[in-house]
Short mmCIF file of C-alpha atoms and ligand atoms in Angstrom, two decimals:
data_model
loop_
_atom_site.label_atom_id
_atom_site.label_comp_id
_atom_site.label_asym_id
_atom_site.label_seq_id
_atom_site.Cartn_x
_atom_site.Cartn_y
_atom_site.Cartn_z
CA MET A 1 22.36 -30.26 -11.48
CA THR A 2 24.62 -26.89 -12.57
CA GLU A 3 26.86 -25.53 -10.10
CA LEU A 4 25.63 -22.37 -7.96
CA ALA A 5 26.02 -19.26 -9.53
CA LEU A 6 27.76 -17.86 -6.20
CA LEU A 7 29.87 -20.62 -6.42
CA GLY A 8 31.33 -20.28 -9.88
CA GLY A 9 28.69 -22.03 -11.81
CA SER A 10 26.29 -20.57 -14.75
CA PRO A 11 23.45 -18.52 -13.43
CA VAL A 12 19.84 -19.58 -14.72
CA ILE A 13 19.13 -15.92 -15.66
CA SER A 14 21.46 -14.39 -17.42
CA THR A 15 19.51 -11.19 -18.87
CA PRO A 16 17.63 -8.81 -16.51
CA PHE A 17 13.99 -8.95 -16.91
CA LYS A 18 12.32 -6.06 -18.99
CA PRO A 19 10.57 -3.33 -17.06
CA PHE A 20 7.07 -3.44 -16.95
CA ARG A 21 4.94 -1.13 -19.47
CA THR A 22 1.46 -0.57 -19.09
CA MET A 23 1.03 2.00 -21.37
CA GLY A 24 -0.88 1.21 -24.45
CA PRO A 25 -2.92 3.16 -27.39
CA GLY A 26 -5.60 4.08 -25.28
CA GLU A 27 -3.87 5.92 -22.93
CA VAL A 28 -2.02 7.98 -25.45
CA ALA A 29 -5.03 8.53 -27.96
CA ALA A 30 -6.58 10.19 -24.11
CA VAL A 31 -3.69 12.30 -23.61
CA GLN A 32 -3.79 13.70 -26.85
CA ALA A 33 -7.50 14.33 -26.66
CA VAL A 34 -7.09 16.49 -23.27
CA VAL A 35 -3.82 18.03 -24.77
CA GLU A 36 -6.06 19.13 -27.72
CA SER A 37 -8.87 20.14 -25.76
CA ASP A 38 -6.58 22.71 -23.95
CA CYS A 39 -8.20 21.95 -20.39
CA LEU A 40 -5.52 20.59 -18.29
CA SER A 41 -7.34 21.09 -15.28
CA GLY A 42 -10.93 22.21 -14.82
CA PHE A 43 -10.12 22.92 -11.00
CA TYR A 44 -11.07 26.18 -9.77
CA GLY A 45 -9.97 26.82 -5.66
CA SER A 46 -13.55 28.56 -5.00
CA TRP A 47 -17.20 27.50 -4.69
CA GLY A 48 -19.33 27.26 -7.78
CA ASP A 49 -19.13 24.67 -10.73
CA GLU A 50 -15.38 24.02 -10.83
CA PHE A 51 -14.80 23.33 -7.33
CA LEU A 52 -15.32 19.67 -8.43
CA GLY A 53 -13.29 19.88 -11.19
CA GLY A 54 -13.18 19.35 -15.30
CA PRO A 55 -14.99 16.84 -17.13
CA LYS A 56 -11.93 13.90 -17.14
CA ILE A 57 -11.94 13.98 -13.36
CA ARG A 58 -15.81 13.97 -13.15
CA GLU A 59 -15.57 10.89 -15.89
CA PHE A 60 -13.10 8.98 -13.67
CA GLU A 61 -14.56 9.70 -10.35
CA ALA A 62 -17.70 8.06 -11.66
CA ALA A 63 -15.95 5.28 -13.31
CA TRP A 64 -14.31 4.72 -10.11
CA ALA A 65 -17.50 4.80 -8.07
CA GLU A 66 -19.14 2.19 -10.50
CA ALA A 67 -15.98 -0.26 -10.73
CA PHE A 68 -16.28 -0.28 -6.87
CA GLN A 69 -19.57 0.33 -5.89
CA VAL A 70 -19.18 2.86 -3.91
CA LYS A 71 -21.00 6.17 -3.33
CA HIS A 72 -18.14 8.97 -3.59
CA CYS A 73 -15.18 9.03 -4.99
CA ILE A 74 -12.75 11.74 -4.54
CA SER A 75 -9.75 11.77 -6.78
CA VAL A 76 -6.37 13.34 -5.50
CA ASN A 77 -2.34 13.53 -6.80
CA SER A 78 -1.29 10.68 -4.78
CA ALA A 79 -2.31 8.71 -2.02
CA THR A 80 -0.36 10.10 0.08
CA SER A 81 -2.42 13.04 -0.33
CA GLY A 82 -5.22 10.92 -0.02
CA LEU A 83 -4.73 9.74 3.43
CA TYR A 84 -3.86 13.38 4.85
CA ALA A 85 -7.24 14.43 3.44
CA ALA A 86 -8.87 11.33 4.97
CA LEU A 87 -7.45 12.27 8.45
CA GLY A 88 -8.34 15.73 8.31
CA ALA A 89 -11.71 15.19 6.86
CA ILE A 90 -12.64 12.90 10.22
CA GLY A 91 -11.41 15.80 12.15
CA LEU A 92 -8.36 14.52 13.61
CA THR A 93 -7.21 16.80 16.70
CA PRO A 94 -3.38 17.01 18.08
CA GLY A 95 -2.89 14.34 20.88
CA ASP A 96 -5.74 12.17 18.94
CA GLU A 97 -4.19 8.57 18.70
CA VAL A 98 -4.48 6.54 15.05
CA ILE A 99 -3.44 3.09 15.33
CA VAL A 100 -1.09 2.14 12.37
CA PRO A 101 1.16 -0.63 10.76
CA PRO A 102 4.80 -0.51 11.16
CA TYR A 103 5.14 -2.70 8.07
CA THR A 104 4.04 -0.34 5.28
CA MET A 105 5.00 2.64 3.12
CA SER A 106 5.79 5.62 5.05
CA ALA A 107 2.85 7.22 4.46
CA SER A 108 0.15 5.27 5.98
CA ALA A 109 2.13 5.90 9.23
CA VAL A 110 3.12 9.34 9.30
CA GLY A 111 -0.12 10.92 8.22
CA PRO A 112 -1.63 11.57 11.79
CA LEU A 113 1.27 13.58 12.40
CA ILE A 114 0.18 16.15 9.96
CA TYR A 115 -2.63 16.91 11.91
CA GLY A 116 -0.75 16.77 15.30
CA GLY A 117 -2.22 13.34 15.61
CA ILE A 118 -0.15 10.25 17.43
CA PRO A 119 0.57 7.28 15.30
CA VAL A 120 0.52 4.13 17.53
CA PHE A 121 1.97 1.11 16.13
CA ALA A 122 0.22 -2.21 16.74
CA ASP A 123 2.51 -5.25 15.97
CA ILE A 124 1.36 -7.40 12.32
CA GLU A 125 0.13 -10.98 12.05
CA PRO A 126 2.79 -13.63 10.42
CA GLU A 127 0.40 -15.18 7.83
CA THR A 128 -0.75 -11.98 5.74
CA PHE A 129 2.01 -9.28 7.62
CA CYS A 130 -1.11 -7.16 7.79
CA LEU A 131 -2.32 -5.20 11.26
CA ASP A 132 -2.95 -8.11 14.00
CA ILE A 133 -6.46 -7.71 15.41
CA ALA A 134 -5.59 -8.69 18.77
CA SER A 135 -2.88 -6.23 18.74
CA VAL A 136 -4.91 -3.42 17.47
CA GLU A 137 -7.42 -3.83 20.30
CA ALA A 138 -5.10 -4.03 22.96
CA ASN A 139 -3.80 -0.36 22.03
CA ILE A 140 -7.15 1.03 21.89
CA THR A 141 -7.56 3.95 24.10
CA GLU A 142 -10.17 6.66 24.94
CA LYS A 143 -7.36 8.70 22.64
CA THR A 144 -7.88 6.38 19.66
CA LYS A 145 -9.56 8.41 17.17
CA ALA A 146 -8.95 6.10 14.21
CA ILE A 147 -6.93 3.09 12.77
CA VAL A 148 -5.29 2.75 9.66
CA VAL A 149 -5.53 -0.62 8.12
CA VAL A 150 -3.10 -1.18 4.91
CA ASN A 151 -4.19 -4.43 2.62
CA LEU A 152 -0.58 -4.97 2.50
CA PHE A 153 0.94 -6.51 -0.64
CA GLY A 154 -2.68 -6.71 -1.71
CA HIS A 155 -4.18 -8.83 0.54
CA PRO A 156 -7.39 -7.87 2.34
CA ALA A 157 -6.44 -7.19 6.17
CA GLN A 158 -9.64 -8.96 7.84
CA LEU A 159 -11.53 -5.85 7.00
CA HIS A 160 -15.11 -6.82 8.07
CA ALA A 161 -13.77 -7.97 11.58
CA ARG A 162 -11.83 -4.48 11.95
CA ARG A 163 -14.92 -2.64 10.59
CA ALA A 164 -16.99 -4.31 13.50
CA LEU A 165 -14.52 -3.41 15.99
CA ALA A 166 -13.96 0.22 15.09
CA GLU A 167 -17.80 0.48 15.38
CA LYS A 168 -17.66 -1.34 18.57
CA HIS A 169 -15.30 1.38 20.20
CA GLY A 170 -16.56 4.11 18.20
CA ILE A 171 -13.50 4.75 15.87
CA ILE A 172 -13.11 5.40 12.10
CA LEU A 173 -11.64 3.03 9.98
CA ILE A 174 -9.23 3.78 7.06
CA GLU A 175 -8.20 1.44 4.67
CA ASP A 176 -4.80 2.21 2.87
CA ASN A 177 -5.62 0.29 -0.15
CA ALA A 178 -2.85 1.74 -2.25
CA GLN A 179 -2.01 -1.85 -3.00
CA GLY A 180 -5.21 -3.93 -3.29
CA PRO A 181 -7.17 -2.50 -6.12
CA PHE A 182 -9.81 -5.25 -6.71
CA ALA A 183 -8.65 -7.38 -3.50
CA THR A 184 -11.98 -8.94 -2.17
CA GLU A 185 -12.95 -9.76 1.14
CA ASN A 186 -16.38 -12.05 1.07
CA GLY A 187 -16.67 -10.95 -2.16
CA VAL A 188 -16.57 -7.10 -1.14
CA PHE A 189 -13.96 -4.47 -2.61
CA ALA A 190 -11.12 -3.94 -0.43
CA GLY A 191 -11.24 -0.20 -0.01
CA THR A 192 -14.82 0.03 0.47
CA ILE A 193 -15.02 -1.72 3.89
CA GLY A 194 -13.92 1.06 5.98
CA HIS A 195 -15.02 4.25 6.39
CA ILE A 196 -12.46 5.82 4.01
CA GLY A 197 -10.57 3.64 1.53
CA VAL A 198 -7.51 5.60 -0.29
CA PHE A 199 -6.05 4.08 -3.49
CA SER A 200 -2.35 4.69 -5.07
CA LEU A 201 -2.33 5.64 -8.71
CA ASN A 202 1.41 6.26 -8.50
CA TYR A 203 3.55 4.65 -11.22
CA HIS A 204 4.64 1.50 -9.27
CA LYS A 205 0.88 0.22 -8.56
CA HIS A 206 -0.89 -2.02 -10.61
CA ILE A 207 -3.21 0.73 -12.39
CA HIS A 208 -1.25 4.23 -12.44
CA THR A 209 -1.36 7.67 -13.87
CA GLY A 210 2.21 8.36 -13.10
CA GLU A 211 1.15 10.21 -9.72
CA GLY A 212 -2.55 9.96 -8.42
CA GLY A 213 -4.40 8.43 -5.77
CA MET A 214 -8.52 7.98 -5.07
CA CYS A 215 -10.33 8.25 -1.58
CA VAL A 216 -13.62 6.27 -1.72
CA THR A 217 -16.56 6.70 1.13
CA ASN A 218 -20.06 5.98 1.45
CA ASP A 219 -20.60 9.13 3.69
CA ASP A 220 -21.67 11.99 2.41
CA ARG A 221 -19.84 14.37 4.99
CA LEU A 222 -16.86 12.53 4.77
CA ALA A 223 -16.69 12.93 1.11
CA LEU A 224 -17.63 16.69 1.14
CA ARG A 225 -14.56 17.34 3.46
CA MET A 226 -12.19 15.64 1.68
CA GLN A 227 -13.26 17.47 -1.50
CA MET A 228 -12.57 20.91 0.56
CA ILE A 229 -9.53 19.71 2.08
CA ARG A 230 -8.55 18.79 -1.87
CA ASN A 231 -9.24 22.17 -2.81
CA HIS A 232 -8.60 24.98 -0.68
CA ALA A 233 -11.32 24.51 1.92
CA GLU A 234 -10.42 27.73 3.69
CA ASN A 235 -12.19 29.14 0.44
CA ILE A 236 -15.12 26.94 0.33
CA VAL A 237 -16.15 26.42 3.63
CA GLY A 238 -17.94 29.70 4.03
CA PRO A 239 -20.53 29.33 0.91
CA THR A 240 -21.26 25.52 1.76
CA GLU A 241 -22.02 26.69 5.30
CA HIS A 242 -20.47 23.59 6.28
CA ASP A 243 -20.68 23.64 10.00
CA ASP A 244 -17.64 22.02 11.27
CA LEU A 245 -14.23 24.20 10.87
CA SER A 246 -11.64 21.54 12.04
CA ASN A 247 -8.92 21.15 9.72
CA MET A 248 -10.79 23.38 7.10
CA ILE A 249 -7.55 24.74 6.04
CA GLY A 250 -7.06 23.34 2.54
CA PHE A 251 -4.28 22.20 0.43
CA ASN A 252 -3.86 21.64 -3.41
CA TYR A 253 -4.32 17.83 -3.92
CA ARG A 254 -5.91 18.00 -7.37
CA MET A 255 -5.36 15.85 -10.22
CA THR A 256 -5.09 16.66 -13.63
CA GLU A 257 -7.12 16.18 -16.39
CA LEU A 258 -4.57 14.20 -18.13
CA SER A 259 -4.03 11.95 -15.23
CA ALA A 260 -7.65 11.37 -15.20
CA ALA A 261 -7.93 10.52 -18.75
CA VAL A 262 -5.28 7.94 -18.21
CA GLY A 263 -6.88 6.72 -15.45
CA ILE A 264 -10.04 6.20 -17.07
CA VAL A 265 -8.09 3.81 -19.73
CA GLN A 266 -6.22 2.21 -16.91
CA LEU A 267 -9.45 0.90 -15.13
CA GLN A 268 -11.00 -0.44 -18.33
CA ARG A 269 -7.96 -2.40 -18.33
CA GLN A 270 -8.14 -3.58 -14.77
CA GLU A 271 -8.87 -7.70 -15.46
CA GLU A 272 -5.54 -7.53 -17.72
CA LEU A 273 -3.34 -5.35 -15.24
CA ILE A 274 -4.19 -7.05 -12.35
CA GLY A 275 -4.74 -10.33 -13.59
CA GLN A 276 -1.04 -10.39 -15.08
CA ARG A 277 0.14 -9.92 -11.66
CA VAL A 278 -1.88 -12.62 -10.08
CA HIS A 279 -1.10 -14.94 -12.71
CA ILE A 280 2.68 -14.67 -11.83
CA ALA A 281 2.26 -14.77 -8.30
CA GLN A 282 0.19 -17.97 -8.61
CA ARG A 283 2.19 -19.36 -10.84
CA LEU A 284 5.53 -18.64 -8.42
CA THR A 285 3.64 -20.33 -5.65
CA GLU A 286 2.50 -23.12 -7.46
CA GLY A 287 6.20 -23.71 -8.28
CA THR A 288 7.80 -23.25 -4.68
CA LYS A 289 4.69 -24.26 -2.44
CA ASP A 290 6.68 -27.68 -1.92
CA LEU A 291 10.06 -26.45 -0.83
CA GLU A 292 10.94 -27.38 3.08
CA GLY A 293 11.38 -24.04 4.76
CA PHE A 294 10.15 -21.58 1.94
CA THR A 295 6.49 -20.54 2.41
CA PRO A 296 4.70 -18.92 -0.38
CA PRO A 297 2.07 -16.16 0.38
CA VAL A 298 -1.25 -17.44 1.76
CA GLU A 299 -4.54 -16.14 0.55
CA ARG A 300 -7.26 -16.53 3.28
CA ASP A 301 -10.85 -18.37 2.77
CA GLY A 302 -13.20 -15.67 1.04
CA CYS A 303 -10.24 -13.24 0.16
CA ARG A 304 -8.85 -12.68 -3.25
CA HIS A 305 -5.14 -11.51 -3.20
CA VAL A 306 -4.04 -9.12 -5.92
CA TYR A 307 -0.09 -9.81 -5.26
CA TYR A 308 1.29 -5.92 -5.51
CA VAL A 309 4.39 -8.22 -4.15
CA TRP A 310 4.81 -12.03 -4.18
CA THR A 311 6.31 -12.56 -0.55
CA PRO A 312 7.53 -15.59 0.39
CA LYS A 313 8.39 -16.43 3.72
CA ILE A 314 11.57 -18.37 4.97
CA ASP A 315 12.50 -20.78 8.10
CA PRO A 316 16.16 -20.07 8.43
CA ALA A 317 16.63 -22.79 10.95
CA THR A 318 14.91 -25.24 8.69
CA LEU A 319 16.70 -24.04 5.88
CA GLY A 320 20.19 -23.89 8.01
CA ILE A 321 21.12 -20.84 5.94
CA SER A 322 20.34 -17.12 6.87
CA ARG A 323 18.38 -15.05 4.66
CA GLU A 324 21.18 -12.90 3.49
CA VAL A 325 23.21 -15.75 2.31
CA LEU A 326 19.93 -17.27 0.41
CA VAL A 327 19.46 -13.61 -1.05
CA LYS A 328 23.24 -13.62 -2.12
CA ALA A 329 22.79 -16.79 -3.99
CA LEU A 330 19.50 -15.84 -5.49
CA ALA A 331 20.83 -12.85 -6.53
CA ALA A 332 23.81 -14.45 -8.13
CA GLU A 333 21.30 -16.88 -10.28
CA GLY A 334 19.75 -13.60 -11.35
CA VAL A 335 16.43 -13.96 -9.26
CA PRO A 336 15.58 -10.58 -7.84
CA LEU A 337 14.14 -11.76 -4.45
CA TYR A 338 14.94 -9.21 -2.01
CA PRO A 339 14.96 -9.46 1.89
CA GLY A 340 12.13 -7.73 3.62
CA TYR A 341 10.14 -4.60 2.70
CA VAL A 342 10.57 -1.53 4.74
CA ARG A 343 12.06 -1.09 8.13
CA PRO A 344 9.53 -1.19 11.13
CA LEU A 345 8.36 2.41 10.61
CA TYR A 346 9.08 3.45 14.16
CA LEU A 347 12.46 3.10 13.58
CA LEU A 348 12.60 5.81 11.23
CA PRO A 349 14.84 9.38 12.95
CA ALA A 350 10.85 11.29 13.19
CA PHE A 351 9.89 8.76 15.65
CA GLN A 352 13.39 8.16 17.32
CA GLN A 353 14.35 11.16 17.52
CA ARG A 354 10.39 12.37 18.58
CA MET A 355 10.46 15.22 15.95
CA ALA A 356 7.75 16.03 13.16
CA MET A 357 6.48 19.68 12.96
CA GLY A 358 8.71 22.36 13.97
CA ARG A 359 11.87 22.16 16.17
CA ASN A 360 9.85 21.76 19.83
CA HIS A 361 8.99 17.61 19.41
CA PHE A 362 5.24 18.56 18.69
CA PRO A 363 2.95 16.51 18.67
CA PHE A 364 5.19 13.92 20.45
CA THR A 365 4.93 16.59 23.42
CA LEU A 366 1.21 15.14 23.63
CA THR A 367 2.14 11.56 24.44
CA ASN A 368 4.06 9.09 26.61
CA ARG A 369 4.01 6.15 23.88
CA VAL A 370 7.76 4.92 23.12
CA TYR A 371 8.78 3.97 20.01
CA ALA A 372 11.58 1.78 20.72
CA ARG A 373 13.26 -1.32 19.11
CA GLY A 374 11.05 -4.42 19.89
CA LEU A 375 8.23 -2.22 19.96
CA CYS A 376 6.57 -4.62 17.14
CA PRO A 377 8.44 -8.11 17.60
CA VAL A 378 6.57 -10.07 14.62
CA ALA A 379 7.21 -6.84 12.11
CA GLU A 380 11.02 -7.06 13.30
CA GLU A 381 11.03 -10.82 12.93
CA MET A 382 9.32 -10.77 9.58
CA HIS A 383 11.38 -7.79 8.16
CA PHE A 384 15.01 -8.81 9.41
CA HIS A 385 14.92 -12.20 9.19
CA ARG A 386 12.44 -14.39 7.27
CA LEU A 387 10.35 -11.98 4.46
CA LEU A 388 11.45 -12.32 0.98
CA ALA A 389 10.08 -9.69 -1.55
CA PHE A 390 9.40 -10.16 -5.34
CA GLU A 391 7.68 -6.72 -6.58
CA THR A 392 5.28 -8.49 -9.14
CA CYS A 393 4.72 -5.18 -11.03
CA ALA A 394 8.22 -4.18 -11.72
CA HIS A 395 8.70 -5.95 -14.65
CA THR A 396 7.17 -7.54 -17.69
CA LEU A 397 7.19 -11.33 -17.61
CA THR A 398 6.56 -13.98 -19.68
CA ASP A 399 5.67 -17.84 -18.45
CA ALA A 400 8.99 -18.86 -19.09
CA ASP A 401 10.60 -15.99 -17.38
CA VAL A 402 8.57 -16.66 -14.13
CA ASP A 403 9.60 -20.57 -14.64
CA ALA A 404 13.38 -19.71 -14.69
CA ILE A 405 12.61 -17.53 -11.50
CA ILE A 406 10.94 -20.91 -10.24
CA GLU A 407 14.30 -22.84 -11.46
CA GLY A 408 16.45 -20.34 -9.80
CA ILE A 409 15.03 -20.38 -6.55
CA ARG A 410 15.07 -24.70 -6.52
CA LYS A 411 18.25 -24.75 -7.74
CA VAL A 412 19.53 -22.47 -4.65
CA HIS A 413 17.26 -24.41 -2.36
CA ALA A 414 18.28 -27.71 -3.69
CA GLN A 415 22.19 -26.96 -3.06
CA ARG A 416 22.09 -24.57 -0.15
CA HIS A 417 23.71 -27.08 2.08
CA LYS A 418 27.06 -26.06 -0.15
CA LEU A 419 26.32 -22.38 1.59
CA ILE A 420 26.70 -23.40 5.08
CA PRO A 421 30.45 -23.05 5.54
CA GLN A 422 29.44 -19.58 3.88
CA ALA A 423 26.74 -18.70 6.46
CA ALA A 424 29.42 -19.06 9.28
CA GLU A 425 32.47 -17.17 7.46
C1 PLP B 1 2.24 3.23 -2.53
C2 PLP B 1 1.86 3.32 -1.20
C3 PLP B 1 1.24 4.80 -0.53
C4 PLP B 1 1.69 5.98 -1.32
O1 PLP B 1 0.84 6.11 -2.72
P1 PLP B 1 1.44 7.47 -3.16
O2 PLP B 1 0.36 7.64 -4.53
O3 PLP B 1 2.56 7.43 -3.72
O4 PLP B 1 1.36 8.73 -2.34
C5 PLP B 1 0.62 4.76 0.29
N1 PLP B 1 0.58 3.66 1.11
C6 PLP B 1 0.94 1.96 0.72
C7 PLP B 1 0.86 0.68 1.20
C8 PLP B 1 1.46 2.18 -0.76
O5 PLP B 1 2.14 1.10 -1.18
#
């Protein structure tokens, strides 16, 4: 076997992988047709037929509803907007607590602050890195209004059990399914098991429209409230005679006809776009699952994982080297495996300094919750020491490329003893 690249040998992968490309002729034609129609948005911010958007928006929402077998779809200009709309729609009130994971994209956790709500961080489980059910339950109080659960990296987060938990306590379950389109749990689509599900269509996701998102729900009232928040609720609430004025100050979260037209085509191509990423991840798992101290991501019984990120977990004690040394050696071989995902979110300055809306520490003035290091030990252990991340959506990869990644991992694993003195340096 050749010398490790980190120690002067030649790397397994010497040319960087091609960035992903997902726009095809169908998307180009769809955009051209919208531009030629001269209707780039069909929305008006007042009550009437245009309150719900133009033809492409409606077509896209209907196609999404059919694909995910859900009653209402509300397109938005990002998943972040979608999460804010969802939290507004459920009537979140200052001081209400919302249980969120610390290990996710920041928007999943900071949304409650927009309405004066208090994010309460529960810990994650080490198998799938999603919220731990026992930790969620332990954090439920009479102030708890909702749980935001994230199907992290594309794995459904024990959604049926969590919905049952939410029903038992009379609280709302919101799924942040930005990373899990077409993931399933017991044959049901992730994103449709909570009271509301939010999908992302941003450039980095499996299916995308540049920027965009989709909220889904089977609840008529929540659907109407999200439609209102998307489009200047304060103007709509009079004519609709909607009886609940809470959070009926609207935003403009509207998607353009251009994005919707792209989304329609991307949705038709979902089997290909999701399938490619699942294929890459399963091949990586197959090629590395026998390595001691290196555990590829698991797929729970009854679940379909769609692998937005492929996340092996290492045991530094078994390997004899730290994750930092491993990552350095992998990078030298041309293998883009990153250490960890995002720092546990309670470590963000907003929580550390309890400063979000304005200068007077609102809404943290309404809570005694603390956001100290050590709050979620499993999330910290995974993030700082054990998790590795490969972004399956970031590259266009052939099987030969994937095999080169596997070869790089196996090469470093086999010769890791040579790195032990370096680890001690
Ligand atoms: C990408 C992402 C978001 C935000 O999506 P946008 O459409 O960019 O607002 C939210 N949550 C998770 C888990 C994500 O991965």
